[in-house]
Coordinates of C-alpha atoms in Angstrom, one line a residue:
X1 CA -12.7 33.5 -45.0
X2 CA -11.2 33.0 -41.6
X3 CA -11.0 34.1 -38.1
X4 CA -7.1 34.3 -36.3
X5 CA -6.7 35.3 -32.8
X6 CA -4.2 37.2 -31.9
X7 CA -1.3 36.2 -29.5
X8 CA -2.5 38.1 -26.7
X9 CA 0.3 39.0 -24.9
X10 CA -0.7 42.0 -22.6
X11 CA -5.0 41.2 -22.7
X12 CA -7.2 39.1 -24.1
X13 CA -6.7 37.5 -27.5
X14 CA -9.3 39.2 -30.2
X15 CA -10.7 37.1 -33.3
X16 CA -9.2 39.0 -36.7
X17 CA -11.9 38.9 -39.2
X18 CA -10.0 38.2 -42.8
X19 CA -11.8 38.0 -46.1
X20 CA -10.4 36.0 -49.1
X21 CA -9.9 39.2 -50.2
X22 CA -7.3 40.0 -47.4
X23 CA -5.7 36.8 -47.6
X24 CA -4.6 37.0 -50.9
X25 CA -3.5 39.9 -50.9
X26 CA -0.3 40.3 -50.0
X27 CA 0.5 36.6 -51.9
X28 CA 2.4 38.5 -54.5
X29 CA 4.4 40.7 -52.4
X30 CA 5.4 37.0 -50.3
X31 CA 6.6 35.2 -53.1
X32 CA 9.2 38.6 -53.9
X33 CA 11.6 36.8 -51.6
X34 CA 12.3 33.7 -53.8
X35 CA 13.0 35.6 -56.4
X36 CA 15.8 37.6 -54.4
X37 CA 16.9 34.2 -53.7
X38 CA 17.5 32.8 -56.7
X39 CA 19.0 36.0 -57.9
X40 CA 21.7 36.4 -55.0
X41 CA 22.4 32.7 -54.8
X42 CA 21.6 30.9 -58.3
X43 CA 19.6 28.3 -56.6
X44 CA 16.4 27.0 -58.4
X45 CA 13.2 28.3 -55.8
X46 CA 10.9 26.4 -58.0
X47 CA 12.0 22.9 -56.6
X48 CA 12.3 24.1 -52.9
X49 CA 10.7 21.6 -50.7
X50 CA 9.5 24.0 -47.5
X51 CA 9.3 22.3 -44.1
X52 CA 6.3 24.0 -42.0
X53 CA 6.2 23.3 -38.4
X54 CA 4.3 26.1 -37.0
X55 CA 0.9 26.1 -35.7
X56 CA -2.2 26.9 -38.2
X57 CA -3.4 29.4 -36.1
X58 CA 0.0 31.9 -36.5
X59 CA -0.8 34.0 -39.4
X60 CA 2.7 33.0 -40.7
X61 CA 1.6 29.3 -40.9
X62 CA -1.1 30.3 -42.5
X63 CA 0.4 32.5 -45.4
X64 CA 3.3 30.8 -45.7
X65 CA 1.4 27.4 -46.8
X66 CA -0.5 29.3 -49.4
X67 CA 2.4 31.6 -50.9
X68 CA 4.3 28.1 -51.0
X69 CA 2.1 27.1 -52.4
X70 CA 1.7 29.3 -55.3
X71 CA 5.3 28.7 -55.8
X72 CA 5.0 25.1 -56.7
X73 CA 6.7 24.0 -53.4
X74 CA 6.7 20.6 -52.1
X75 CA 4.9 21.5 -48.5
X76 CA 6.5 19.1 -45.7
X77 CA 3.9 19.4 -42.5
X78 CA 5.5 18.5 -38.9
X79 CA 3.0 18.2 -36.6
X80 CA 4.8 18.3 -33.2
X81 CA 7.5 20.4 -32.3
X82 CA 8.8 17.2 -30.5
X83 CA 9.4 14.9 -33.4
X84 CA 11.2 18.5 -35.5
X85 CA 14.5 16.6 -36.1
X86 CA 12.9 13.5 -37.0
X87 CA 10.1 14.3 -39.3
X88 CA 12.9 17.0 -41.3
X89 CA 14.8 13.4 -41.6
X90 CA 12.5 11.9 -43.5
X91 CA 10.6 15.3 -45.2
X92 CA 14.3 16.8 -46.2
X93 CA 13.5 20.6 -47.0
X94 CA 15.4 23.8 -47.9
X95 CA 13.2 26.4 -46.4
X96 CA 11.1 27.1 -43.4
X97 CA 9.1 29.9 -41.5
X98 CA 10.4 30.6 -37.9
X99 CA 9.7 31.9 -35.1
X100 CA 12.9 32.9 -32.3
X101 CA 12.8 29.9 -30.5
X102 CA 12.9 27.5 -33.5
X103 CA 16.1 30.3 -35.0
X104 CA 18.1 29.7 -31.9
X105 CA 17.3 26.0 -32.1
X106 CA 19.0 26.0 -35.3
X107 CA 22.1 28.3 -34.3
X108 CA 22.5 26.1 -31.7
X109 CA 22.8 23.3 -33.9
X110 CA 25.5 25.3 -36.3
X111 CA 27.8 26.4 -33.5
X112 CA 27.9 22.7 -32.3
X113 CA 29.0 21.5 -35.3
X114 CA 25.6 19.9 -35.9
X115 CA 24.6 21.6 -39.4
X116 CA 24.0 18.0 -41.1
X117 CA 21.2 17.5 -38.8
X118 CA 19.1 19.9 -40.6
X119 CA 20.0 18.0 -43.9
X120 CA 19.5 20.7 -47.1
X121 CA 17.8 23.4 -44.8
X122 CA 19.0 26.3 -46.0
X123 CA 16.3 29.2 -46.4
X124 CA 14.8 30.5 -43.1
X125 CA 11.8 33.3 -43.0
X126 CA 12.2 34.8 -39.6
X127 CA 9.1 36.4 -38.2
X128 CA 6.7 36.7 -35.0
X129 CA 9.0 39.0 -33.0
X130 CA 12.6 40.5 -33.0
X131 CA 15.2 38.3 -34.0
X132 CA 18.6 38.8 -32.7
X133 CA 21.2 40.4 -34.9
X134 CA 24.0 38.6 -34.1
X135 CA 22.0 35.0 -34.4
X136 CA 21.4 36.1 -37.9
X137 CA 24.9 36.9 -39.1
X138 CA 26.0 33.8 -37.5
X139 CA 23.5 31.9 -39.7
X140 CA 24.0 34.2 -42.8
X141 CA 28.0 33.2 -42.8
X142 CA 27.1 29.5 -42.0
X143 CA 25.3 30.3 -45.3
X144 CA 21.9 30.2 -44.9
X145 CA 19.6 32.8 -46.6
X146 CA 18.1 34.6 -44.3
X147 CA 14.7 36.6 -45.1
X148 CA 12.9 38.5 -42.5
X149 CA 9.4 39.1 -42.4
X150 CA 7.5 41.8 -40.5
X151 CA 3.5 42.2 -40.0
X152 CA 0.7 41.5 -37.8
X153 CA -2.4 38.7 -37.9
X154 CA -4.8 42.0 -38.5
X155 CA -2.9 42.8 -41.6
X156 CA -2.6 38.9 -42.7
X157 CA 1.2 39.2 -41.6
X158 CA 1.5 42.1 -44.4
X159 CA 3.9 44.9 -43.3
X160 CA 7.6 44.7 -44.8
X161 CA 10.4 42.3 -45.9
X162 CA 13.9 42.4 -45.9
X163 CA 15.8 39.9 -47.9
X164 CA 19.4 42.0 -47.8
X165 CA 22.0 39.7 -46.8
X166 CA 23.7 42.7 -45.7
X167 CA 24.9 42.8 -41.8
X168 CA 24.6 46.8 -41.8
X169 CA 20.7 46.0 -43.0
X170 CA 20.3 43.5 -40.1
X171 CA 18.6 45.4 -37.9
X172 CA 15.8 46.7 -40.1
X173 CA 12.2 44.2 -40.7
X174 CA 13.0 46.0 -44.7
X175 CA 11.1 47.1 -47.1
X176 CA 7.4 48.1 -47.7
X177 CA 4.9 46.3 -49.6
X178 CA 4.6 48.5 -53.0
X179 CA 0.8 48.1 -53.3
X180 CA 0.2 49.0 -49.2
X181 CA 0.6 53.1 -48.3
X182 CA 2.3 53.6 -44.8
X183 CA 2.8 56.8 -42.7
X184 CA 3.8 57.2 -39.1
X185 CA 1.6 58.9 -36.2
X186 CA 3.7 60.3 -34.1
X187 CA 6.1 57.6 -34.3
X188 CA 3.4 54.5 -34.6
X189 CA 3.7 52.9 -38.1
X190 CA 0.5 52.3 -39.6
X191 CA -0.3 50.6 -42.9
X192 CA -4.0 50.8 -45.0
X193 CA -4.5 48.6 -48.0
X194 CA -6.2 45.7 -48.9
X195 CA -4.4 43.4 -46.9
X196 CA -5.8 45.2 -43.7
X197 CA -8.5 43.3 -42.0
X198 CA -12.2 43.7 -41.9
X199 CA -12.0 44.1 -37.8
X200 CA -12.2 42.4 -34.6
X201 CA -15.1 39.5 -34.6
X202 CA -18.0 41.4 -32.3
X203 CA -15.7 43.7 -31.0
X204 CA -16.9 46.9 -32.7
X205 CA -15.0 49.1 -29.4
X206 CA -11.3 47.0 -30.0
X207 CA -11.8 47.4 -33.6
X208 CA -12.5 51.0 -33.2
X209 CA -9.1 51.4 -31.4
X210 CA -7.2 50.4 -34.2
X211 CA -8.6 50.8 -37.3
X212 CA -9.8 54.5 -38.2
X213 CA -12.7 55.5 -40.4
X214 CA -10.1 56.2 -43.1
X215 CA -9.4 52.6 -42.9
X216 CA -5.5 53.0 -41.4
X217 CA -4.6 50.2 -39.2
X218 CA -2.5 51.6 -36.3
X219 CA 0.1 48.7 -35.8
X220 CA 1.0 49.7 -31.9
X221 CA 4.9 49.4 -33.2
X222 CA 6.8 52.3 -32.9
X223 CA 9.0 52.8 -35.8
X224 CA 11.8 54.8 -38.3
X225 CA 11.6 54.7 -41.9
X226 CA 15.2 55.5 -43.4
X227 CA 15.5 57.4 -46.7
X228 CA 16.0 54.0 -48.7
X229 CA 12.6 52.7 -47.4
X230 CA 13.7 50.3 -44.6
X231 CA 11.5 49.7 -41.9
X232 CA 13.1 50.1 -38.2
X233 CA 11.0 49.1 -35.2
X234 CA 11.8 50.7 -31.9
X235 CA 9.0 49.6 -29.7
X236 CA 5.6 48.8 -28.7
X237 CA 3.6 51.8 -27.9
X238 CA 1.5 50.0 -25.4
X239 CA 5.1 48.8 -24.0
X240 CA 5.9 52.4 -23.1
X241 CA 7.1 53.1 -19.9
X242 CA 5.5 56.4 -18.9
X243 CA 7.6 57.7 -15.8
X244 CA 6.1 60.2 -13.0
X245 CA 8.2 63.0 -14.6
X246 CA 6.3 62.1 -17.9
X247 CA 9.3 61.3 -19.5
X248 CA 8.8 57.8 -22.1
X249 CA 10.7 54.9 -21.9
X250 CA 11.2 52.4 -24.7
X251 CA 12.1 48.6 -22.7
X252 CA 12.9 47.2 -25.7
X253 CA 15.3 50.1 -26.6
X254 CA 17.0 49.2 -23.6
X255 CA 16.9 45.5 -23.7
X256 CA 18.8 45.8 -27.0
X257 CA 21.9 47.3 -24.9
X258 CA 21.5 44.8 -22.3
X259 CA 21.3 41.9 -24.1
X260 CA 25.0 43.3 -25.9
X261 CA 26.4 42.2 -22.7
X262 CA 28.0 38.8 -23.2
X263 CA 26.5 37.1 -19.9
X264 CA 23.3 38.2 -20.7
X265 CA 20.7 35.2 -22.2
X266 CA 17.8 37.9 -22.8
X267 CA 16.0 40.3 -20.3
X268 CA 13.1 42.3 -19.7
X269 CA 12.9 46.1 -18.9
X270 CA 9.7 46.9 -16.5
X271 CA 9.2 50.1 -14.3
X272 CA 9.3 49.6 -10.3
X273 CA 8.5 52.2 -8.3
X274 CA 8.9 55.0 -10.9
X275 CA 12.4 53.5 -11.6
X276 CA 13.9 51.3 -14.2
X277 CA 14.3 48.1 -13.3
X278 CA 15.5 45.1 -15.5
X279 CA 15.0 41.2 -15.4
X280 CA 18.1 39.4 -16.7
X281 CA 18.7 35.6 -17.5
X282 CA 21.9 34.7 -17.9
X283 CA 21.6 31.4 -19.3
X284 CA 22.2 27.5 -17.7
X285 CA 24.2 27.5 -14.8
X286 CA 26.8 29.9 -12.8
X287 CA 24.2 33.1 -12.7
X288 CA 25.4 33.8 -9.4
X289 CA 29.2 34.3 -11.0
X290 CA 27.9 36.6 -13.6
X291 CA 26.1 38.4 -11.4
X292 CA 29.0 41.2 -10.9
X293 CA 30.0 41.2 -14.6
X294 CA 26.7 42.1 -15.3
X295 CA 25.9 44.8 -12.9
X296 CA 29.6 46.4 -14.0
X297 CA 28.0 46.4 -17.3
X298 CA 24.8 48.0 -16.7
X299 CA 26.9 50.7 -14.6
X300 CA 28.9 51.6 -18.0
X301 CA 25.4 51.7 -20.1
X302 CA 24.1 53.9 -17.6
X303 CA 27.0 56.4 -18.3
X304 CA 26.0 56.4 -21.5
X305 CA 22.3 57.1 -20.6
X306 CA 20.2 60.4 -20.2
X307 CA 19.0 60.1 -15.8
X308 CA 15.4 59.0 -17.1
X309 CA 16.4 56.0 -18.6
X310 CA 18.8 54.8 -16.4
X311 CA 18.7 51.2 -15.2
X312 CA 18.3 51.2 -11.2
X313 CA 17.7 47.5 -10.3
X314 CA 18.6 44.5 -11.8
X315 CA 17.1 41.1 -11.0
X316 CA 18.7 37.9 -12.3
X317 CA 16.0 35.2 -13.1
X318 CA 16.3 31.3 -12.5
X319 CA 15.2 30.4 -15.4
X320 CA 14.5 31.6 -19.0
X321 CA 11.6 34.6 -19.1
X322 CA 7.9 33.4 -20.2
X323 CA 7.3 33.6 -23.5
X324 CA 4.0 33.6 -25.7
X325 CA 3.8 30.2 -28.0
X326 CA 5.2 32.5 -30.8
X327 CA 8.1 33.8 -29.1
X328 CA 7.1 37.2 -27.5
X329 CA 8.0 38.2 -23.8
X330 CA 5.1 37.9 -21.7
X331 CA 5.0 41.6 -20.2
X332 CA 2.3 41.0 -17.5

């Protein structure tokens, strides 16, 4: 049917081979989240007018066009991130698929006071890569609904959702797709099912990697599953910092903790020299006079810390770290 590429964050981007039969299947499982709407809020999903202003070739784009679609949404296409506040103007919408950059945009917006630039925007399906916890609870009591959407392009972005307004379920991507089986190896989620691509366009070798002759597709997150069936992620396993004493470190565990500190913008965990090390930004102007605040805080989280994990250097960054068109920290 089509052929995605992947983001390619830490290698070359592959082509994702997906049938019609992968594409539509998951469809059912996406439109689950207006109906938790509409039950938790009383609003009427039917005439939702959805506002899409990601690119075609993110799987989210893709998927959520069509599962709009089926809805019987009004779909509202901006072209250019650019003109976002003016095309939403004159396409007025209530929901739209986002990636972090476009979520902070809109927090941004709220905490300034600007809400009634986003006119009757008030459903936002969060995807692509972590969101931040504390953005999200700003936004859910601004009162926006807040869904969050977890999967990859070689599963058609079919993996879990979590429509809980609850802050204690925050954290968690949410539930598994009913009609999808799931296990962990050795901590990696992996998912089979019909949603799960046909493989990697002539790359028999990459496809080999991560889809098994039993036709599990091993997603690369690392992940907990709690007794209620909410999906945690706790890493990437190709992220994994594997130390000289053989000891694993998760960076995103620990960019978590550092991005708690309040002069901390977002940072990036790396090895150097068989040591932790750390990349903060700590946001437009004055890093020099946070400099000390954060270091004292990174002293205290180290306390806290078993000697493998500890933080050793930190860097402080001119400018915001790279990111992938999506969103993702660019790693290498």
């Amino acid at each position: 049917s089509v052929i995605l590429f992947t983001s390619g964050t830490t290698g070359r981007s592959k082509g994702v081979m997906i049938s019609h039969r992968n594409l539509f299947a998951p469809m059912d499982f996406y439109c689950l989240p207006f109906e938790d709407i509409e039950k938790q809020t009383g609003w009427d999903t039917s005439k939702f007018r959805s506002f899409s202003v990601l690119p075609m070739f993110h799987v989210a784009a893709l998927t959520s066009s069509i599962s709009w679609a089926i809805m019987g949404n009004t779909i509202n296409l901006c072209n250019d991130l650019k003109y976002f506040y003016r095309d939403l103007a004159a396409m007025d919408s209530e929901v739209m698929a986002v990636v972090p950059v476009l979520l902070q945009t809109i927090h941004r917006d709220v905490l300034r006071g600007r809400r009634d630039r986003l006119g009757s925007l008030k459903v936002l399906t969060c995807g692509a890569a972590s969101m931040d916890a504390d953005t999200m609870s700003d936004l859910i009591g601004a009162g926006f609904f807040i869904c969050q959407m977890y999967g990859l392009t070689e599963s058609v972005g079919d993996g879990a959702w979590n429509n809980s307004q609850d802050l204690a379920d925050i954290h968690s991507v949410g539930l598994r797709d009913p009609k999808r089986e799931y296990k962990l190896d050795n901590g990696e989620l992996c998912i089979r099912g019909d949603s799960v691509m046909m493989g990697y366009y002539k790359d028999p070798e990459g496809t080999a990697e991560v889809l098994d002759a039993e036709g599990w597709l091993h997603t690369g997150d690392l992940a907990r599953i709690d007794e209620r069936g909410y999906i945690f992620l706790t890493g990437r396993k190709k992220n994994v910092i594997i130390l000289g004493s053989g000891e694993n470190v998760s960076p995103e565990e620990l960019e978590a903790k550092l991005n708690q500190c309040p002069e901390v913008t977002e940072s990036l965990v790396r090895e150097e020299n068989g040591k932790i090390g750390a990349l903060v930004w700590c946001g437009e102007g004055g890093a020099g006079d946070k400099q000390a605040a954060v270091q004292a805080y990174v002293t205290e989280l180290n306390r806290t810390l078993p000697l493998y994990k500890r933080i050793a250097a930190v860097h402080l960054a001119e400018g915001p770290l790279p990111r992938t068109a999506v969103g993702k920290l660019q790693r290498k």
